[in-house]
Amino acid sequence: METVNLSLREARRIAIRAQRLAGPRPPATAEGLMEIARSIRVIQIDSIAVAGAPTQYLVPFSRLGPYDRAILDQLVFVDRRLFHYLAHAASLVLTEDFPIFAGRMRQYSTRTDRWAIRVAEWMEANAHLRQEVLNSIRQGGPLRSRDLADTSTESWQSTGWTGGRNVNQMLERLWVEGEITVVGRDGSQRLWDLAKRWFPAWTPRERLSEKVRSDRAVELSLRALGVATEGHVYLHFTRWDYDDLKGSLGRLVDRGEAIPASVAGRRGFYLHRDHVDHRTAPWRGRTVLLSPFDNLIADRARTKMLFDFDFGIEIYVPAAKRKRGYYVLPILSGDRLIGSADVKFDRHARRLVVQKLLFEEGFAMTAAVQRAINELETFVSAPAPGSKLNS
């Protein structure tokens, strides 16, 4: 198959279109949000709400504009069309994609990687805690971690914040194994219930071979990226969990779902078939603020290559050494990342404080950037949804 040669600008526009950050916005409704979710396939979760809302709400905002955050909670905790699981990080993923993630939902004791062996040994040493947690949730769920007693016999060892947090660690491991799932929130606390009684009856349950699972995940990852290398695909969607990435890409090429491409003379890229008409498709860029965990910029090396934009999370960097700020939202304008805004939501005054604006060389403040800041303030100033939602 003949290679498609793309310029950097063409590749950027393909990536932005694929992420639904160009063109007309979908409606700020449940179906509009589901349209976004099906395009980008994964919405990362993070608890930090410095900007007035955590990233799982900001990612749809960048694509829809201001919307009612209760819509997302309804889709997750009531309609159950999205659920919490591991993708490229802890994320909201589509329930219709359940067969892809079911391949990860296996006991640590069946795995052979070093991390899994360590976890399996700890879980075996704390078999009583495991059973107590499951019994308590079965009898009284949904429950918070603080509702569960720590009956561990061996404490979880870690130099980080998870050290000694045995109940939380057991809940996380049972979640990965597919025994339990997040079914709501009580403030900052997650509510846990048994997965087998929470997922709706319509959840697809077909068992996929590793080859089919890999092909499906790779195709969805490439579709969400638009144009990408094997390495870019590897780091996206079901990060590190592609059984036969190279083989899947080859089969997608054979089926015409992926097309070999080069970007600015660099070979090894693949273009998703949805973008074969990229040169004739109308371009309508937007100016929006992006969550620091937005899918478009989640792969920092790809962001640097496509946009020549250096960006990293500086929350744990000493204040005097920060380049951009504590909680920074990159600014996308058209097909360029033109700068960043370090923002903080003042909950008492109900307003967004821009602590620092930093523009890339050749770019400056514009009316479109101010409108984007104003839109974010409108969004985060609206009343937050109820703190507790479950069935």
mmCIF file of C-alpha atoms in Angstrom:
data_model
loop_
_atom_site.group_PDB
_atom_site.id
_atom_site.type_symbol
_atom_site.label_atom_id
_atom_site.label_comp_id
_atom_site.label_asym_id
_atom_site.label_seq_id
_atom_site.Cartn_x
_atom_site.Cartn_y
_atom_site.Cartn_z
ATOM 1 C CA MET A 1 0.000 0.000 0.000
ATOM 2 C CA GLU A 2 1.300 3.445 -0.927
ATOM 3 C CA THR A 3 2.460 5.632 1.965
ATOM 4 C CA VAL A 4 0.561 8.879 2.628
ATOM 5 C CA ASN A 5 2.946 11.782 3.152
ATOM 6 C CA LEU A 6 1.715 14.348 5.678
ATOM 7 C CA SER A 7 3.076 17.703 6.756
ATOM 8 C CA LEU A 8 3.219 18.548 10.462
ATOM 9 C CA ARG A 9 0.242 20.861 10.043
ATOM 10 C CA GLU A 10 -1.789 18.132 8.362
ATOM 11 C CA ALA A 11 -0.887 15.669 11.114
ATOM 12 C CA ARG A 12 -1.833 18.178 13.818
ATOM 13 C CA ARG A 13 -5.190 18.855 12.204
ATOM 14 C CA ILE A 14 -5.917 15.153 11.843
ATOM 15 C CA ALA A 15 -5.081 14.600 15.528
ATOM 16 C CA ILE A 16 -7.242 17.539 16.617
ATOM 17 C CA ARG A 17 -10.185 16.452 14.468
ATOM 18 C CA ALA A 18 -9.921 12.890 15.779
ATOM 19 C CA GLN A 19 -10.140 14.276 19.319
ATOM 20 C CA ARG A 20 -13.242 16.329 18.450
ATOM 21 C CA LEU A 21 -11.488 19.620 19.152
ATOM 22 C CA ALA A 22 -12.284 21.147 15.747
ATOM 23 C CA GLY A 23 -15.456 21.620 13.751
ATOM 24 C CA PRO A 24 -18.964 22.182 15.130
ATOM 25 C CA ARG A 25 -19.433 21.232 18.756
ATOM 26 C CA PRO A 26 -21.788 18.372 19.573
ATOM 27 C CA PRO A 27 -24.804 19.398 21.666
ATOM 28 C CA ALA A 28 -24.199 19.740 25.411
ATOM 29 C CA THR A 29 -26.504 16.781 26.107
ATOM 30 C CA ALA A 30 -26.147 13.159 27.145
ATOM 31 C CA GLU A 31 -26.022 12.047 23.522
ATOM 32 C CA GLY A 32 -23.514 14.764 22.685
ATOM 33 C CA LEU A 33 -21.315 13.571 25.535
ATOM 34 C CA MET A 34 -21.640 9.958 24.388
ATOM 35 C CA GLU A 35 -20.671 11.060 20.876
ATOM 36 C CA ILE A 36 -17.506 12.543 22.365
ATOM 37 C CA ALA A 37 -16.827 9.425 24.448
ATOM 38 C CA ARG A 38 -17.135 7.170 21.400
ATOM 39 C CA SER A 39 -14.700 9.360 19.483
ATOM 40 C CA ILE A 40 -11.977 9.685 22.120
ATOM 41 C CA ARG A 41 -12.815 6.339 23.843
ATOM 42 C CA VAL A 42 -11.302 7.166 27.243
ATOM 43 C CA ILE A 43 -11.640 10.023 29.750
ATOM 44 C CA GLN A 44 -8.955 10.072 32.421
ATOM 45 C CA ILE A 45 -10.021 10.466 36.063
ATOM 46 C CA ASP A 46 -8.151 12.608 38.565
ATOM 47 C CA SER A 47 -9.320 13.999 41.895
ATOM 48 C CA ILE A 48 -7.562 17.383 41.623
ATOM 49 C CA ALA A 49 -10.151 20.140 41.180
ATOM 50 C CA VAL A 50 -7.986 23.258 41.395
ATOM 51 C CA ALA A 51 -9.572 24.619 38.204
ATOM 52 C CA GLY A 52 -13.045 24.181 39.696
ATOM 53 C CA ALA A 53 -13.719 20.688 38.342
ATOM 54 C CA PRO A 54 -11.585 17.531 38.088
ATOM 55 C CA THR A 55 -10.271 16.412 34.722
ATOM 56 C CA GLN A 56 -13.064 13.933 33.948
ATOM 57 C CA TYR A 57 -15.404 16.931 33.670
ATOM 58 C CA LEU A 58 -12.884 19.221 31.934
ATOM 59 C CA VAL A 59 -12.180 16.845 29.043
ATOM 60 C CA PRO A 60 -15.815 16.901 27.813
ATOM 61 C CA PHE A 61 -15.980 20.667 28.495
ATOM 62 C CA SER A 62 -13.129 21.321 26.051
ATOM 63 C CA ARG A 63 -15.194 19.615 23.349
ATOM 64 C CA LEU A 64 -18.774 20.592 24.285
ATOM 65 C CA GLY A 65 -18.342 23.942 25.973
ATOM 66 C CA PRO A 66 -20.204 24.578 29.243
ATOM 67 C CA TYR A 67 -22.535 21.679 30.084
ATOM 68 C CA ASP A 68 -24.314 20.315 33.131
ATOM 69 C CA ARG A 69 -21.843 18.091 34.984
ATOM 70 C CA ALA A 70 -24.769 16.049 36.313
ATOM 71 C CA ILE A 71 -25.117 14.650 32.778
ATOM 72 C CA LEU A 72 -21.781 12.847 33.089
ATOM 73 C CA ASP A 73 -22.651 11.504 36.535
ATOM 74 C CA GLN A 74 -25.979 10.262 35.173
ATOM 75 C CA LEU A 75 -24.243 8.448 32.300
ATOM 76 C CA VAL A 76 -21.796 6.771 34.693
ATOM 77 C CA PHE A 77 -23.706 6.050 37.872
ATOM 78 C CA VAL A 78 -27.337 5.763 36.707
ATOM 79 C CA ASP A 79 -27.420 4.833 33.024
ATOM 80 C CA ARG A 80 -24.111 2.945 33.413
ATOM 81 C CA ARG A 81 -23.063 3.631 29.828
ATOM 82 C CA LEU A 82 -19.587 4.497 31.123
ATOM 83 C CA PHE A 83 -17.649 2.870 33.958
ATOM 84 C CA HIS A 84 -14.457 3.305 35.942
ATOM 85 C CA TYR A 85 -11.510 1.151 34.922
ATOM 86 C CA LEU A 86 -7.849 1.234 33.922
ATOM 87 C CA ALA A 87 -7.124 2.430 30.389
ATOM 88 C CA HIS A 88 -4.070 4.621 29.848
ATOM 89 C CA ALA A 89 -4.710 5.547 33.506
ATOM 90 C CA ALA A 90 -7.704 5.289 35.846
ATOM 91 C CA SER A 91 -10.444 6.404 33.488
ATOM 92 C CA LEU A 92 -14.039 6.437 32.392
ATOM 93 C CA VAL A 93 -14.492 3.968 29.557
ATOM 94 C CA LEU A 94 -17.482 2.783 27.541
ATOM 95 C CA THR A 95 -19.548 -0.097 28.867
ATOM 96 C CA GLU A 96 -19.941 -1.210 25.251
ATOM 97 C CA ASP A 97 -16.154 -1.769 25.278
ATOM 98 C CA PHE A 98 -16.430 -4.146 28.259
ATOM 99 C CA PRO A 99 -15.053 -7.183 26.329
ATOM 100 C CA ILE A 100 -11.796 -5.299 25.701
ATOM 101 C CA PHE A 101 -11.317 -4.575 29.394
ATOM 102 C CA ALA A 102 -12.560 -7.969 30.556
ATOM 103 C CA GLY A 103 -9.256 -9.374 29.307
ATOM 104 C CA ARG A 104 -7.517 -7.416 32.068
ATOM 105 C CA MET A 105 -9.974 -8.532 34.736
ATOM 106 C CA ARG A 106 -8.140 -11.591 35.934
ATOM 107 C CA GLN A 107 -6.648 -12.521 39.267
ATOM 108 C CA TYR A 108 -3.132 -11.345 39.982
ATOM 109 C CA SER A 109 -2.237 -14.929 40.894
ATOM 110 C CA THR A 110 -2.632 -15.924 37.212
ATOM 111 C CA ARG A 111 -0.141 -13.312 35.996
ATOM 112 C CA THR A 112 3.632 -13.616 35.793
ATOM 113 C CA ASP A 113 4.945 -10.019 35.751
ATOM 114 C CA ARG A 114 6.915 -8.853 38.786
ATOM 115 C CA TRP A 115 4.282 -6.364 39.974
ATOM 116 C CA ALA A 116 1.489 -8.945 39.769
ATOM 117 C CA ILE A 117 3.554 -11.510 41.695
ATOM 118 C CA ARG A 118 4.128 -8.973 44.475
ATOM 119 C CA VAL A 119 0.421 -8.081 44.618
ATOM 120 C CA ALA A 120 -0.640 -11.759 44.517
ATOM 121 C CA GLU A 121 1.648 -12.594 47.443
ATOM 122 C CA TRP A 122 0.259 -9.701 49.475
ATOM 123 C CA MET A 123 -3.337 -10.667 48.654
ATOM 124 C CA GLU A 124 -2.666 -14.284 49.592
ATOM 125 C CA ALA A 125 -1.167 -13.182 52.913
ATOM 126 C CA ASN A 126 -4.317 -11.125 53.478
ATOM 127 C CA ALA A 127 -6.871 -13.642 52.225
ATOM 128 C CA HIS A 128 -9.010 -12.940 55.301
ATOM 129 C CA LEU A 129 -9.134 -9.207 54.508
ATOM 130 C CA ARG A 130 -10.046 -9.982 50.904
ATOM 131 C CA GLN A 131 -12.967 -12.158 51.989
ATOM 132 C CA GLU A 132 -14.103 -9.681 54.656
ATOM 133 C CA VAL A 133 -14.146 -6.830 52.120
ATOM 134 C CA LEU A 134 -16.141 -8.887 49.597
ATOM 135 C CA ASN A 135 -18.573 -10.167 52.249
ATOM 136 C CA SER A 136 -19.166 -6.653 53.627
ATOM 137 C CA ILE A 137 -19.831 -5.217 50.172
ATOM 138 C CA ARG A 138 -22.064 -8.163 49.257
ATOM 139 C CA GLN A 139 -24.144 -7.706 52.397
ATOM 140 C CA GLY A 140 -24.154 -3.917 52.809
ATOM 141 C CA GLY A 141 -22.895 -2.323 49.607
ATOM 142 C CA PRO A 142 -22.358 0.153 48.147
ATOM 143 C CA LEU A 143 -19.697 0.999 50.718
ATOM 144 C CA ARG A 144 -16.865 3.493 51.167
ATOM 145 C CA SER A 145 -13.370 2.421 52.150
ATOM 146 C CA ARG A 146 -13.872 3.920 55.597
ATOM 147 C CA ASP A 147 -16.887 1.610 56.109
ATOM 148 C CA LEU A 148 -14.563 -1.405 55.993
ATOM 149 C CA ALA A 149 -12.391 -2.709 58.821
ATOM 150 C CA ASP A 150 -8.688 -3.302 58.293
ATOM 151 C CA THR A 151 -8.223 -6.978 59.247
ATOM 152 C CA SER A 152 -4.951 -7.365 57.365
ATOM 153 C CA THR A 153 -2.167 -9.524 58.746
ATOM 154 C CA GLU A 154 0.506 -8.075 56.475
ATOM 155 C CA SER A 155 0.639 -4.345 55.772
ATOM 156 C CA TRP A 156 1.129 -3.049 52.231
ATOM 157 C CA GLN A 157 4.676 -1.726 51.917
ATOM 158 C CA SER A 158 5.240 1.417 49.889
ATOM 159 C CA THR A 159 7.380 4.541 50.153
ATOM 160 C CA GLY A 160 4.466 6.557 48.695
ATOM 161 C CA TRP A 161 1.091 7.551 50.085
ATOM 162 C CA THR A 162 -0.332 4.016 49.658
ATOM 163 C CA GLY A 163 1.909 2.555 52.371
ATOM 164 C CA GLY A 164 -0.170 0.906 55.094
ATOM 165 C CA ARG A 165 -3.480 1.793 53.426
ATOM 166 C CA ASN A 166 -4.511 -1.827 53.366
ATOM 167 C CA VAL A 167 -8.261 -1.516 52.816
ATOM 168 C CA ASN A 168 -7.774 0.946 49.973
ATOM 169 C CA GLN A 169 -5.113 -1.280 48.455
ATOM 170 C CA MET A 170 -7.384 -4.333 48.621
ATOM 171 C CA LEU A 171 -10.255 -2.393 47.035
ATOM 172 C CA GLU A 172 -7.981 -1.255 44.197
ATOM 173 C CA ARG A 173 -6.747 -4.793 43.544
ATOM 174 C CA LEU A 174 -10.272 -6.274 43.598
ATOM 175 C CA TRP A 175 -11.300 -3.511 41.175
ATOM 176 C CA VAL A 176 -8.547 -4.417 38.736
ATOM 177 C CA GLU A 177 -9.510 -8.093 39.011
ATOM 178 C CA GLY A 178 -13.100 -7.164 38.111
ATOM 179 C CA GLU A 179 -14.669 -8.280 41.399
ATOM 180 C CA ILE A 180 -15.902 -4.819 42.387
ATOM 181 C CA THR A 181 -16.473 -1.496 40.656
ATOM 182 C CA VAL A 182 -17.046 2.182 41.455
ATOM 183 C CA VAL A 183 -20.789 2.869 41.563
ATOM 184 C CA GLY A 184 -20.956 6.407 42.965
ATOM 185 C CA ARG A 185 -19.274 9.010 45.123
ATOM 186 C CA ASP A 186 -19.842 10.399 48.582
ATOM 187 C CA GLY A 187 -17.887 13.619 48.455
ATOM 188 C CA SER A 188 -14.300 12.564 47.732
ATOM 189 C CA GLN A 189 -15.009 8.955 48.694
ATOM 190 C CA ARG A 190 -15.718 6.327 46.058
ATOM 191 C CA LEU A 191 -18.630 3.949 46.590
ATOM 192 C CA TRP A 192 -17.896 0.292 45.822
ATOM 193 C CA ASP A 193 -20.230 -2.544 44.918
ATOM 194 C CA LEU A 194 -19.962 -6.001 43.398
ATOM 195 C CA ALA A 195 -19.353 -5.730 39.652
ATOM 196 C CA LYS A 196 -21.617 -8.677 38.855
ATOM 197 C CA ARG A 197 -24.688 -6.929 40.262
ATOM 198 C CA TRP A 198 -23.851 -3.411 39.060
ATOM 199 C CA PHE A 199 -23.179 -3.784 35.339
ATOM 200 C CA PRO A 200 -26.422 -3.628 33.327
ATOM 201 C CA ALA A 201 -27.887 -6.723 31.706
ATOM 202 C CA TRP A 202 -27.105 -5.331 28.238
ATOM 203 C CA THR A 203 -23.348 -5.244 28.939
ATOM 204 C CA PRO A 204 -21.651 -7.170 26.102
ATOM 205 C CA ARG A 205 -20.064 -10.310 27.540
ATOM 206 C CA GLU A 206 -18.544 -12.071 24.536
ATOM 207 C CA ARG A 207 -15.114 -13.512 25.237
ATOM 208 C CA LEU A 208 -12.538 -12.176 22.792
ATOM 209 C CA SER A 209 -9.441 -14.056 21.733
ATOM 210 C CA GLU A 210 -6.259 -12.094 22.473
ATOM 211 C CA LYS A 211 -5.843 -11.482 18.745
ATOM 212 C CA VAL A 212 -9.349 -10.055 18.321
ATOM 213 C CA ARG A 213 -9.067 -8.062 21.544
ATOM 214 C CA SER A 214 -5.755 -6.594 20.421
ATOM 215 C CA ASP A 215 -7.066 -5.741 16.940
ATOM 216 C CA ARG A 216 -10.141 -4.043 18.371
ATOM 217 C CA ALA A 217 -8.193 -2.017 20.937
ATOM 218 C CA VAL A 218 -5.524 -0.975 18.418
ATOM 219 C CA GLU A 219 -8.154 0.175 15.888
ATOM 220 C CA LEU A 220 -9.980 2.239 18.511
ATOM 221 C CA SER A 221 -6.714 3.728 19.749
ATOM 222 C CA LEU A 222 -5.606 4.707 16.242
ATOM 223 C CA ARG A 223 -9.049 6.130 15.466
ATOM 224 C CA ALA A 224 -8.867 8.327 18.582
ATOM 225 C CA LEU A 225 -5.341 9.484 17.698
ATOM 226 C CA GLY A 226 -6.031 9.998 13.992
ATOM 227 C CA VAL A 227 -2.413 9.502 12.970
ATOM 228 C CA ALA A 228 0.173 7.772 15.143
ATOM 229 C CA THR A 229 3.237 5.566 15.343
ATOM 230 C CA GLU A 230 3.238 2.113 16.903
ATOM 231 C CA GLY A 231 4.681 3.720 20.042
ATOM 232 C CA HIS A 232 1.917 6.325 20.199
ATOM 233 C CA VAL A 233 -0.727 3.605 19.959
ATOM 234 C CA TYR A 234 1.075 1.594 22.645
ATOM 235 C CA LEU A 235 0.776 4.482 25.115
ATOM 236 C CA HIS A 236 -2.869 5.272 24.362
ATOM 237 C CA PHE A 237 -6.247 3.788 25.352
ATOM 238 C CA THR A 238 -5.274 0.399 26.910
ATOM 239 C CA ARG A 239 -1.715 1.480 27.666
ATOM 240 C CA TRP A 240 0.886 -1.325 27.705
ATOM 241 C CA ASP A 241 -1.846 -3.921 27.217
ATOM 242 C CA TYR A 242 -1.752 -4.823 23.516
ATOM 243 C CA ASP A 243 -1.150 -8.521 23.022
ATOM 244 C CA ASP A 244 0.097 -8.222 19.427
ATOM 245 C CA LEU A 245 0.452 -4.526 18.587
ATOM 246 C CA LYS A 246 2.646 -4.923 15.535
ATOM 247 C CA GLY A 247 0.506 -7.775 14.196
ATOM 248 C CA SER A 248 -2.696 -5.814 14.826
ATOM 249 C CA LEU A 249 -1.388 -2.799 12.912
ATOM 250 C CA GLY A 250 -0.418 -5.082 10.026
ATOM 251 C CA ARG A 251 -3.873 -6.630 9.942
ATOM 252 C CA LEU A 252 -5.514 -3.175 10.068
ATOM 253 C CA VAL A 253 -3.422 -2.160 7.046
ATOM 254 C CA ASP A 254 -4.432 -5.346 5.232
ATOM 255 C CA ARG A 255 -8.094 -4.552 5.898
ATOM 256 C CA GLY A 256 -7.721 -0.935 4.810
ATOM 257 C CA GLU A 257 -8.527 0.429 8.270
ATOM 258 C CA ALA A 258 -5.015 1.875 8.649
ATOM 259 C CA ILE A 259 -2.785 3.396 5.986
ATOM 260 C CA PRO A 260 1.013 3.668 6.241
ATOM 261 C CA ALA A 261 2.032 7.327 6.537
ATOM 262 C CA SER A 262 4.950 9.648 7.069
ATOM 263 C CA VAL A 263 4.901 12.954 8.949
ATOM 264 C CA ALA A 264 7.333 15.667 7.887
ATOM 265 C CA GLY A 265 9.452 12.967 6.254
ATOM 266 C CA ARG A 266 9.424 10.661 9.287
ATOM 267 C CA ARG A 267 8.140 7.204 8.424
ATOM 268 C CA GLY A 268 6.500 4.643 10.701
ATOM 269 C CA PHE A 269 3.139 6.387 11.103
ATOM 270 C CA TYR A 270 -0.331 5.011 10.490
ATOM 271 C CA LEU A 271 -3.311 7.072 9.340
ATOM 272 C CA HIS A 272 -6.792 5.906 10.319
ATOM 273 C CA ARG A 273 -9.101 5.465 7.341
ATOM 274 C CA ASP A 274 -11.552 8.003 8.823
ATOM 275 C CA HIS A 275 -9.094 10.711 7.775
ATOM 276 C CA VAL A 276 -8.228 9.743 4.207
ATOM 277 C CA ASP A 277 -10.122 12.862 3.054
ATOM 278 C CA HIS A 278 -8.166 15.186 5.358
ATOM 279 C CA ARG A 279 -7.046 17.456 2.514
ATOM 280 C CA THR A 280 -10.576 18.171 1.317
ATOM 281 C CA ALA A 281 -12.342 18.142 4.705
ATOM 282 C CA PRO A 282 -13.249 21.663 5.883
ATOM 283 C CA TRP A 283 -11.125 22.958 8.743
ATOM 284 C CA ARG A 284 -12.775 24.899 11.548
ATOM 285 C CA GLY A 285 -10.439 25.323 14.478
ATOM 286 C CA ARG A 286 -11.400 26.402 17.973
ATOM 287 C CA THR A 287 -9.686 28.147 20.857
ATOM 288 C CA VAL A 288 -10.128 26.108 24.050
ATOM 289 C CA LEU A 289 -8.402 25.358 27.336
ATOM 290 C CA LEU A 290 -7.343 21.731 27.811
ATOM 291 C CA SER A 291 -7.097 19.731 31.001
ATOM 292 C CA PRO A 292 -3.453 18.844 31.750
ATOM 293 C CA PHE A 293 -4.611 15.214 31.405
ATOM 294 C CA ASP A 294 -6.450 15.727 28.099
ATOM 295 C CA ASN A 295 -6.096 12.888 25.579
ATOM 296 C CA LEU A 296 -4.628 15.204 22.939
ATOM 297 C CA ILE A 297 -1.603 15.956 25.115
ATOM 298 C CA ALA A 298 -1.409 12.877 27.371
ATOM 299 C CA ASP A 299 1.622 11.571 25.439
ATOM 300 C CA ARG A 300 4.158 14.339 26.113
ATOM 301 C CA ALA A 301 6.650 13.140 23.488
ATOM 302 C CA ARG A 302 3.946 13.075 20.791
ATOM 303 C CA THR A 303 2.810 16.539 21.911
ATOM 304 C CA LYS A 304 6.364 17.832 21.491
ATOM 305 C CA MET A 305 6.725 16.203 18.072
ATOM 306 C CA LEU A 306 3.407 17.432 16.651
ATOM 307 C CA PHE A 307 3.095 20.825 18.332
ATOM 308 C CA ASP A 308 6.654 21.720 19.434
ATOM 309 C CA PHE A 309 5.141 22.274 22.871
ATOM 310 C CA ASP A 310 7.013 21.307 26.049
ATOM 311 C CA PHE A 311 4.592 20.517 28.818
ATOM 312 C CA GLY A 312 4.621 18.584 32.053
ATOM 313 C CA ILE A 313 2.685 18.388 35.317
ATOM 314 C CA GLU A 314 4.404 20.710 37.810
ATOM 315 C CA ILE A 315 2.252 20.082 40.876
ATOM 316 C CA TYR A 316 5.141 18.313 42.614
ATOM 317 C CA VAL A 317 7.793 20.766 41.382
ATOM 318 C CA PRO A 318 8.911 23.375 43.972
ATOM 319 C CA ALA A 319 7.151 26.674 43.268
ATOM 320 C CA ALA A 320 10.367 28.528 42.462
ATOM 321 C CA LYS A 321 11.261 25.983 39.779
ATOM 322 C CA ARG A 322 7.920 25.858 37.990
ATOM 323 C CA LYS A 323 7.977 27.071 34.393
ATOM 324 C CA ARG A 324 4.245 27.292 33.775
ATOM 325 C CA GLY A 325 2.567 27.002 37.176
ATOM 326 C CA TYR A 326 0.851 24.669 39.647
ATOM 327 C CA TYR A 327 -2.231 23.543 37.697
ATOM 328 C CA VAL A 328 -1.786 24.488 34.079
ATOM 329 C CA LEU A 329 -4.253 24.230 31.207
ATOM 330 C CA PRO A 330 -2.630 24.338 27.744
ATOM 331 C CA ILE A 331 -4.324 26.661 25.261
ATOM 332 C CA LEU A 332 -5.269 25.135 21.906
ATOM 333 C CA SER A 333 -5.955 27.706 19.197
ATOM 334 C CA GLY A 334 -6.681 26.331 15.748
ATOM 335 C CA ASP A 335 -3.963 23.770 15.071
ATOM 336 C CA ARG A 336 -1.389 25.124 17.530
ATOM 337 C CA LEU A 337 -0.802 24.969 21.255
ATOM 338 C CA ILE A 338 -0.111 28.657 21.783
ATOM 339 C CA GLY A 339 0.459 28.835 25.531
ATOM 340 C CA SER A 340 -0.813 27.851 28.940
ATOM 341 C CA ALA A 341 -2.950 29.236 31.752
ATOM 342 C CA ASP A 342 -2.225 28.500 35.412
ATOM 343 C CA VAL A 343 -5.697 28.738 36.932
ATOM 344 C CA LYS A 344 -7.340 28.398 40.317
ATOM 345 C CA PHE A 345 -11.032 28.503 41.108
ATOM 346 C CA ASP A 346 -11.911 30.751 44.059
ATOM 347 C CA ARG A 347 -14.870 28.865 45.541
ATOM 348 C CA HIS A 348 -15.788 31.648 47.950
ATOM 349 C CA ALA A 349 -15.984 34.338 45.248
ATOM 350 C CA ARG A 350 -17.192 31.820 42.607
ATOM 351 C CA ARG A 351 -14.682 33.053 40.057
ATOM 352 C CA LEU A 352 -11.729 31.703 38.118
ATOM 353 C CA VAL A 353 -8.376 33.254 38.952
ATOM 354 C CA VAL A 354 -5.763 33.189 36.198
ATOM 355 C CA GLN A 355 -2.502 33.169 38.127
ATOM 356 C CA LYS A 356 -0.198 33.082 35.115
ATOM 357 C CA LEU A 357 -0.540 33.222 31.338
ATOM 358 C CA LEU A 358 2.456 32.045 29.365
ATOM 359 C CA PHE A 359 2.466 32.237 25.564
ATOM 360 C CA GLU A 360 4.755 30.467 23.135
ATOM 361 C CA GLU A 361 7.026 32.577 20.944
ATOM 362 C CA GLY A 362 5.021 34.380 18.283
ATOM 363 C CA PHE A 363 1.712 34.162 20.153
ATOM 364 C CA ALA A 364 -0.038 36.545 22.521
ATOM 365 C CA MET A 365 -3.339 37.205 24.275
ATOM 366 C CA THR A 366 -6.345 37.377 21.956
ATOM 367 C CA ALA A 367 -10.088 37.895 22.269
ATOM 368 C CA ALA A 368 -10.551 34.177 21.495
ATOM 369 C CA VAL A 369 -8.321 33.206 24.437
ATOM 370 C CA GLN A 370 -10.291 35.498 26.742
ATOM 371 C CA ARG A 371 -13.544 33.925 25.534
ATOM 372 C CA ALA A 372 -12.113 30.476 26.293
ATOM 373 C CA ILE A 373 -11.188 31.584 29.828
ATOM 374 C CA ASN A 374 -14.648 33.101 30.294
ATOM 375 C CA GLU A 375 -16.277 29.849 29.111
ATOM 376 C CA LEU A 376 -14.287 27.857 31.654
ATOM 377 C CA GLU A 377 -15.337 30.256 34.410
ATOM 378 C CA THR A 378 -18.978 29.891 33.348
ATOM 379 C CA PHE A 379 -18.629 26.111 33.448
ATOM 380 C CA VAL A 380 -16.911 25.735 36.825
ATOM 381 C CA SER A 381 -19.020 28.454 38.483
ATOM 382 C CA ALA A 382 -22.228 26.506 37.900
ATOM 383 C CA PRO A 383 -23.453 24.426 40.861
ATOM 384 C CA ALA A 384 -21.700 21.063 41.065
ATOM 385 C CA PRO A 385 -23.852 17.927 40.827
ATOM 386 C CA GLY A 386 -24.988 16.112 43.962
ATOM 387 C CA SER A 387 -22.168 14.583 45.939
ATOM 388 C CA LYS A 388 -23.742 11.121 46.151
ATOM 389 C CA LEU A 389 -25.165 9.195 43.208
ATOM 390 C CA ASN A 390 -25.823 5.519 43.030
ATOM 391 C CA SER A 391 -28.623 3.140 42.144
#
